[in-house]
Amino acid sequence: MSDPVSSIWPKPIADFLTHDGPNMGLKRVAMLYATNDFTGTQANAVRKFITEAKAGVDLVFDQGVPTETSNYTVLLNNIRASKPDAVIHLGYAPNDIAFLRNVQDSGQKFKFLFCIYPGLETELLVKNVGAKGLHHVFTYVPSSEIAYETNFGMPLKEYKEAWDKKYGHGQVEFGFNSVAGYTTGLVLEKALSVTESLDQLALRKVIFSLSGQLKTLDGNFELDQNGAQIGEITPLGQLINEGGHVKFVTVWPHDVATGKPAF
């Protein structure tokens, strides 16, 4: 209810690489991913989108590794040997932290480097990798960074103020998961306020009735015929280190871009 289905998460990455990439010298793509349902499905989607686009962009490295992987030194050497223009790493937060630390330690530079969690849990990544290590990294721009128009629940600014009041002195980082959890609560609240009963099919019916009608701080609530979330899609952005503070620059799609990519 609060996360886009994994098969459409990476569409902005693939669209950027296949539309703008060739003219920017991004033609050879290396992809490394953790073989769990969340990131394995995203890897399948990247592969599918790039292949079907037939834009002259090729996957020159495509490898899955266990989610428990914590050392990427050898893998980074193998990636470098494939001479990629763009590197896509798909893993959970601990994977991204270990991967980006190894990138820093190795001194390797990639023209385009994408990771998931610098965008989804930015505070956590800054704490464990450092703002310098996130400079120029491409990532998703989540709803914790974009103020969407709402017709139900608190807008982002008000919610962030409430979050800081509740957790500001604790050890809980603010990020996409903070917004996603709240969104799930909003959908349930709205559904329970109008459902005819608590029967499973009645709840299913009323939640489907919210599709295309509900706008929360997470974006437009929209479901496909199987109940997968397809409305709350995250644009592609890039992190810029400004004196130890990380800021987002949205680069794709063009109609929501706030700047151009830096390589």
Short mmCIF file of C-alpha atoms in Angstrom, two decimals:
data_model
loop_
_atom_site.label_atom_id
_atom_site.label_comp_id
_atom_site.label_asym_id
_atom_site.label_seq_id
_atom_site.Cartn_x
_atom_site.Cartn_y
_atom_site.Cartn_z
CA MET A 1 0.00 0.00 0.00
CA SER A 2 2.92 2.36 0.53
CA ASP A 3 5.72 1.01 -1.71
CA PRO A 4 5.71 0.84 -5.50
CA VAL A 5 5.77 -2.75 -6.73
CA SER A 6 9.42 -3.78 -7.20
CA SER A 7 9.03 -4.36 -10.93
CA ILE A 8 8.47 -0.63 -11.59
CA TRP A 9 10.85 0.90 -9.01
CA PRO A 10 13.81 1.10 -11.42
CA LYS A 11 11.97 2.36 -14.50
CA PRO A 12 13.33 5.94 -14.02
CA ILE A 13 16.91 4.57 -13.94
CA ALA A 14 16.44 2.55 -17.12
CA ASP A 15 14.57 5.39 -18.87
CA PHE A 16 17.32 7.88 -18.02
CA LEU A 17 20.05 5.52 -19.26
CA THR A 18 18.24 4.59 -22.49
CA HIS A 19 16.92 8.08 -23.34
CA ASP A 20 19.65 10.46 -22.17
CA GLY A 21 22.47 7.99 -21.52
CA PRO A 22 23.83 7.37 -25.04
CA ASN A 23 24.32 11.10 -25.69
CA MET A 24 26.08 11.43 -22.33
CA GLY A 25 28.49 8.57 -23.04
CA LEU A 26 26.61 6.07 -20.88
CA LYS A 27 26.43 2.98 -23.07
CA ARG A 28 28.06 0.21 -21.00
CA VAL A 29 26.19 -0.71 -17.82
CA ALA A 30 27.37 -2.93 -14.96
CA MET A 31 24.73 -4.25 -12.55
CA LEU A 32 25.38 -5.92 -9.20
CA TYR A 33 22.43 -6.96 -7.07
CA ALA A 34 21.51 -8.84 -3.91
CA THR A 35 19.45 -11.93 -4.72
CA ASN A 36 16.42 -11.27 -2.52
CA ASP A 37 12.86 -10.61 -3.71
CA PHE A 38 13.07 -6.81 -3.40
CA THR A 39 16.32 -6.14 -5.25
CA GLY A 40 16.33 -9.29 -7.39
CA THR A 41 13.01 -8.20 -8.89
CA GLN A 42 14.42 -4.71 -9.51
CA ALA A 43 17.41 -6.26 -11.30
CA ASN A 44 15.06 -8.25 -13.54
CA ALA A 45 13.20 -5.03 -14.33
CA VAL A 46 16.38 -3.09 -15.17
CA ARG A 47 17.46 -5.91 -17.46
CA LYS A 48 14.05 -6.00 -19.16
CA PHE A 49 13.72 -2.22 -19.61
CA ILE A 50 17.23 -1.80 -21.02
CA THR A 51 16.94 -4.78 -23.38
CA GLU A 52 13.51 -3.79 -24.69
CA ALA A 53 14.54 -0.16 -25.29
CA LYS A 54 17.11 -1.19 -27.94
CA ALA A 55 18.85 2.15 -27.43
CA GLY A 56 22.43 0.99 -27.85
CA VAL A 57 22.90 0.54 -24.09
CA ASP A 58 24.39 -2.83 -23.11
CA LEU A 59 24.73 -4.73 -19.84
CA VAL A 60 28.42 -5.65 -19.76
CA PHE A 61 28.34 -7.00 -16.19
CA ASP A 62 25.28 -8.61 -14.58
CA GLN A 63 25.76 -10.56 -11.36
CA GLY A 64 23.74 -11.46 -8.30
CA VAL A 65 25.29 -12.05 -4.87
CA PRO A 66 23.88 -13.19 -1.51
CA THR A 67 22.19 -10.47 0.53
CA GLU A 68 24.63 -11.28 3.38
CA THR A 69 27.57 -10.03 1.25
CA SER A 70 29.63 -7.51 3.25
CA ASN A 71 32.87 -7.23 1.25
CA TYR A 72 32.76 -5.99 -2.34
CA THR A 73 36.47 -5.52 -3.06
CA VAL A 74 36.84 -8.42 -5.52
CA LEU A 75 33.46 -7.66 -7.09
CA LEU A 76 34.47 -4.03 -7.64
CA ASN A 77 37.64 -5.20 -9.40
CA ASN A 78 35.53 -7.44 -11.64
CA ILE A 79 33.16 -4.57 -12.38
CA ARG A 80 36.04 -2.27 -13.26
CA ALA A 81 37.44 -4.93 -15.62
CA SER A 82 34.20 -4.79 -17.62
CA LYS A 83 34.89 -1.08 -18.33
CA PRO A 84 31.41 0.25 -17.55
CA ASP A 85 30.18 3.79 -18.06
CA ALA A 86 27.42 3.27 -15.48
CA VAL A 87 27.29 1.06 -12.38
CA ILE A 88 24.00 0.03 -10.73
CA HIS A 89 24.14 -1.54 -7.27
CA LEU A 90 20.88 -2.93 -5.91
CA GLY A 91 20.83 -4.04 -2.27
CA TYR A 92 19.47 -3.27 1.17
CA ALA A 93 20.94 -0.54 3.38
CA PRO A 94 23.75 -2.71 4.85
CA ASN A 95 24.74 -3.74 1.30
CA ASP A 96 24.89 -0.13 0.12
CA ILE A 97 26.90 0.91 3.17
CA ALA A 98 29.48 -1.82 2.64
CA PHE A 99 29.58 -1.29 -1.13
CA LEU A 100 30.06 2.49 -0.93
CA ARG A 101 32.71 2.14 1.78
CA ASN A 102 34.62 -0.28 -0.47
CA VAL A 103 34.26 2.14 -3.41
CA GLN A 104 35.82 4.87 -1.24
CA ASP A 105 38.59 2.60 0.04
CA SER A 106 39.46 1.46 -3.48
CA GLY A 107 39.63 5.00 -4.85
CA GLN A 108 37.65 3.87 -7.90
CA LYS A 109 35.53 6.41 -9.74
CA PHE A 110 32.57 5.59 -11.95
CA LYS A 111 30.95 8.13 -14.26
CA PHE A 112 27.47 7.05 -13.10
CA LEU A 113 26.94 5.15 -9.84
CA PHE A 114 23.46 4.26 -8.55
CA CYS A 115 22.50 2.84 -5.16
CA ILE A 116 19.03 2.54 -3.60
CA TYR A 117 19.38 3.48 0.07
CA PRO A 118 21.29 6.78 -0.16
CA GLY A 119 17.89 8.08 -1.27
CA LEU A 120 15.54 5.98 0.87
CA GLU A 121 17.42 6.29 4.17
CA THR A 122 19.72 9.26 3.59
CA GLU A 123 20.38 10.07 7.27
CA LEU A 124 21.44 6.47 7.92
CA LEU A 125 23.79 6.45 4.92
CA VAL A 126 25.33 9.82 5.79
CA LYS A 127 25.98 8.53 9.30
CA ASN A 128 27.68 5.33 8.04
CA VAL A 129 29.30 6.39 4.74
CA GLY A 130 29.71 10.15 5.12
CA ALA A 131 28.51 12.99 2.91
CA LYS A 132 31.75 12.84 0.91
CA GLY A 133 31.15 9.17 0.09
CA LEU A 134 27.67 10.00 -1.24
CA HIS A 135 28.76 12.92 -3.42
CA HIS A 136 27.46 12.48 -7.01
CA VAL A 137 25.80 9.12 -6.20
CA PHE A 138 22.57 8.61 -8.14
CA THR A 139 19.55 7.30 -6.22
CA TYR A 140 15.78 7.38 -5.94
CA VAL A 141 14.20 10.66 -4.83
CA PRO A 142 11.63 9.46 -2.27
CA SER A 143 8.50 11.09 -0.93
CA SER A 144 10.46 12.10 2.17
CA GLU A 145 12.14 14.66 -0.12
CA ILE A 146 9.30 15.75 -2.43
CA ALA A 147 6.27 17.64 -1.13
CA TYR A 148 3.30 16.09 -2.95
CA GLU A 149 -0.17 17.66 -2.91
CA THR A 150 -2.40 15.82 -0.42
CA ASN A 151 -6.15 15.36 0.07
CA PHE A 152 -5.85 13.13 3.15
CA GLY A 153 -3.42 13.13 6.07
CA MET A 154 -0.63 15.54 6.90
CA PRO A 155 1.46 17.10 4.12
CA LEU A 156 5.21 16.46 4.27
CA LYS A 157 6.22 19.65 6.13
CA GLU A 158 3.64 19.13 8.87
CA TYR A 159 4.47 15.43 9.14
CA LYS A 160 8.21 16.10 9.40
CA GLU A 161 7.55 18.56 12.22
CA ALA A 162 5.44 15.94 14.02
CA TRP A 163 8.15 13.33 13.43
CA ASP A 164 10.89 15.57 14.82
CA LYS A 165 8.78 16.31 17.89
CA LYS A 166 8.27 12.60 18.51
CA TYR A 167 11.66 11.15 17.50
CA GLY A 168 13.98 14.15 17.17
CA HIS A 169 15.97 13.27 20.28
CA GLY A 170 16.05 9.53 19.64
CA GLN A 171 18.04 7.20 17.45
CA VAL A 172 15.45 6.91 14.66
CA GLU A 173 16.53 8.35 11.29
CA PHE A 174 13.92 10.10 9.14
CA GLY A 175 13.59 8.71 5.61
CA PHE A 176 11.30 7.07 3.08
CA ASN A 177 10.33 4.27 5.46
CA SER A 178 9.03 6.90 7.90
CA VAL A 179 6.67 8.19 5.21
CA ALA A 180 5.78 4.72 3.93
CA GLY A 181 4.71 3.49 7.36
CA TYR A 182 2.53 6.55 7.90
CA THR A 183 1.00 6.10 4.43
CA THR A 184 -0.01 2.52 5.25
CA GLY A 185 -1.76 3.86 8.35
CA LEU A 186 -3.57 6.51 6.29
CA VAL A 187 -4.84 3.96 3.75
CA LEU A 188 -6.09 1.69 6.52
CA GLU A 189 -7.70 4.62 8.34
CA LYS A 190 -9.51 5.78 5.20
CA ALA A 191 -10.61 2.24 4.31
CA LEU A 192 -11.93 1.47 7.80
CA SER A 193 -13.89 4.73 7.86
CA VAL A 194 -15.96 3.77 4.80
CA THR A 195 -16.02 -0.05 4.67
CA GLU A 196 -19.29 -1.91 5.09
CA SER A 197 -17.66 -4.63 7.19
CA LEU A 198 -14.32 -6.08 8.29
CA ASP A 199 -14.76 -9.04 5.95
CA GLN A 200 -11.62 -9.59 3.85
CA LEU A 201 -13.35 -9.09 0.50
CA ALA A 202 -15.14 -5.98 1.77
CA LEU A 203 -11.79 -4.48 2.81
CA ARG A 204 -10.29 -5.42 -0.55
CA LYS A 205 -13.20 -3.76 -2.36
CA VAL A 206 -12.98 -0.52 -0.40
CA ILE A 207 -9.18 -0.25 -0.72
CA PHE A 208 -9.50 -0.70 -4.48
CA SER A 209 -12.13 2.05 -4.46
CA LEU A 210 -9.45 4.43 -3.12
CA SER A 211 -7.23 3.79 -6.15
CA GLY A 212 -6.83 7.00 -8.14
CA GLN A 213 -8.79 8.97 -5.53
CA LEU A 214 -6.41 9.19 -2.59
CA LYS A 215 -3.49 11.61 -2.51
CA THR A 216 -1.14 11.43 0.47
CA LEU A 217 2.31 12.80 1.23
CA ASP A 218 3.56 9.62 -0.52
CA GLY A 219 2.00 10.65 -3.84
CA ASN A 220 -0.98 9.30 -5.80
CA PHE A 221 -2.42 6.06 -4.41
CA GLU A 222 -3.03 3.81 -7.41
CA LEU A 223 -3.31 0.02 -7.69
CA ASP A 224 -3.10 -2.34 -10.64
CA GLN A 225 -5.60 -5.19 -11.05
CA ASN A 226 -3.57 -7.41 -8.72
CA GLY A 227 -3.37 -4.84 -5.94
CA ALA A 228 0.22 -3.77 -6.63
CA GLN A 229 1.07 -0.11 -5.94
CA ILE A 230 1.85 1.64 -9.22
CA GLY A 231 1.11 5.29 -8.39
CA GLU A 232 3.79 6.25 -5.89
CA ILE A 233 6.78 6.19 -8.22
CA THR A 234 10.15 7.67 -7.23
CA PRO A 235 12.08 9.87 -9.72
CA LEU A 236 15.82 9.49 -10.32
CA GLY A 237 18.05 11.96 -8.52
CA GLN A 238 21.64 12.64 -7.55
CA LEU A 239 23.12 13.52 -4.18
CA ILE A 240 25.41 16.54 -3.90
CA ASN A 241 27.64 17.15 -0.90
CA GLU A 242 27.56 20.79 0.14
CA GLY A 243 29.91 21.28 3.06
CA GLY A 244 28.91 18.06 4.79
CA HIS A 245 25.21 18.47 4.02
CA VAL A 246 23.71 16.23 1.34
CA LYS A 247 21.05 17.65 -1.00
CA PHE A 248 18.97 16.00 -3.72
CA VAL A 249 18.94 17.07 -7.36
CA THR A 250 16.16 15.40 -9.38
CA VAL A 251 17.37 14.57 -12.91
CA TRP A 252 14.63 12.33 -14.39
CA PRO A 253 11.91 12.59 -15.63
CA HIS A 254 12.62 15.96 -17.25
CA ASP A 255 9.26 17.44 -16.23
CA VAL A 256 10.13 17.17 -12.52
CA ALA A 257 13.91 17.71 -12.83
CA THR A 258 15.49 20.33 -10.56
CA GLY A 259 18.89 20.21 -12.22
CA LYS A 260 21.19 18.35 -14.58
CA PRO A 261 23.35 15.33 -13.70
CA ALA A 262 26.97 15.91 -12.78
CA PHE A 263 29.56 13.34 -13.79
#
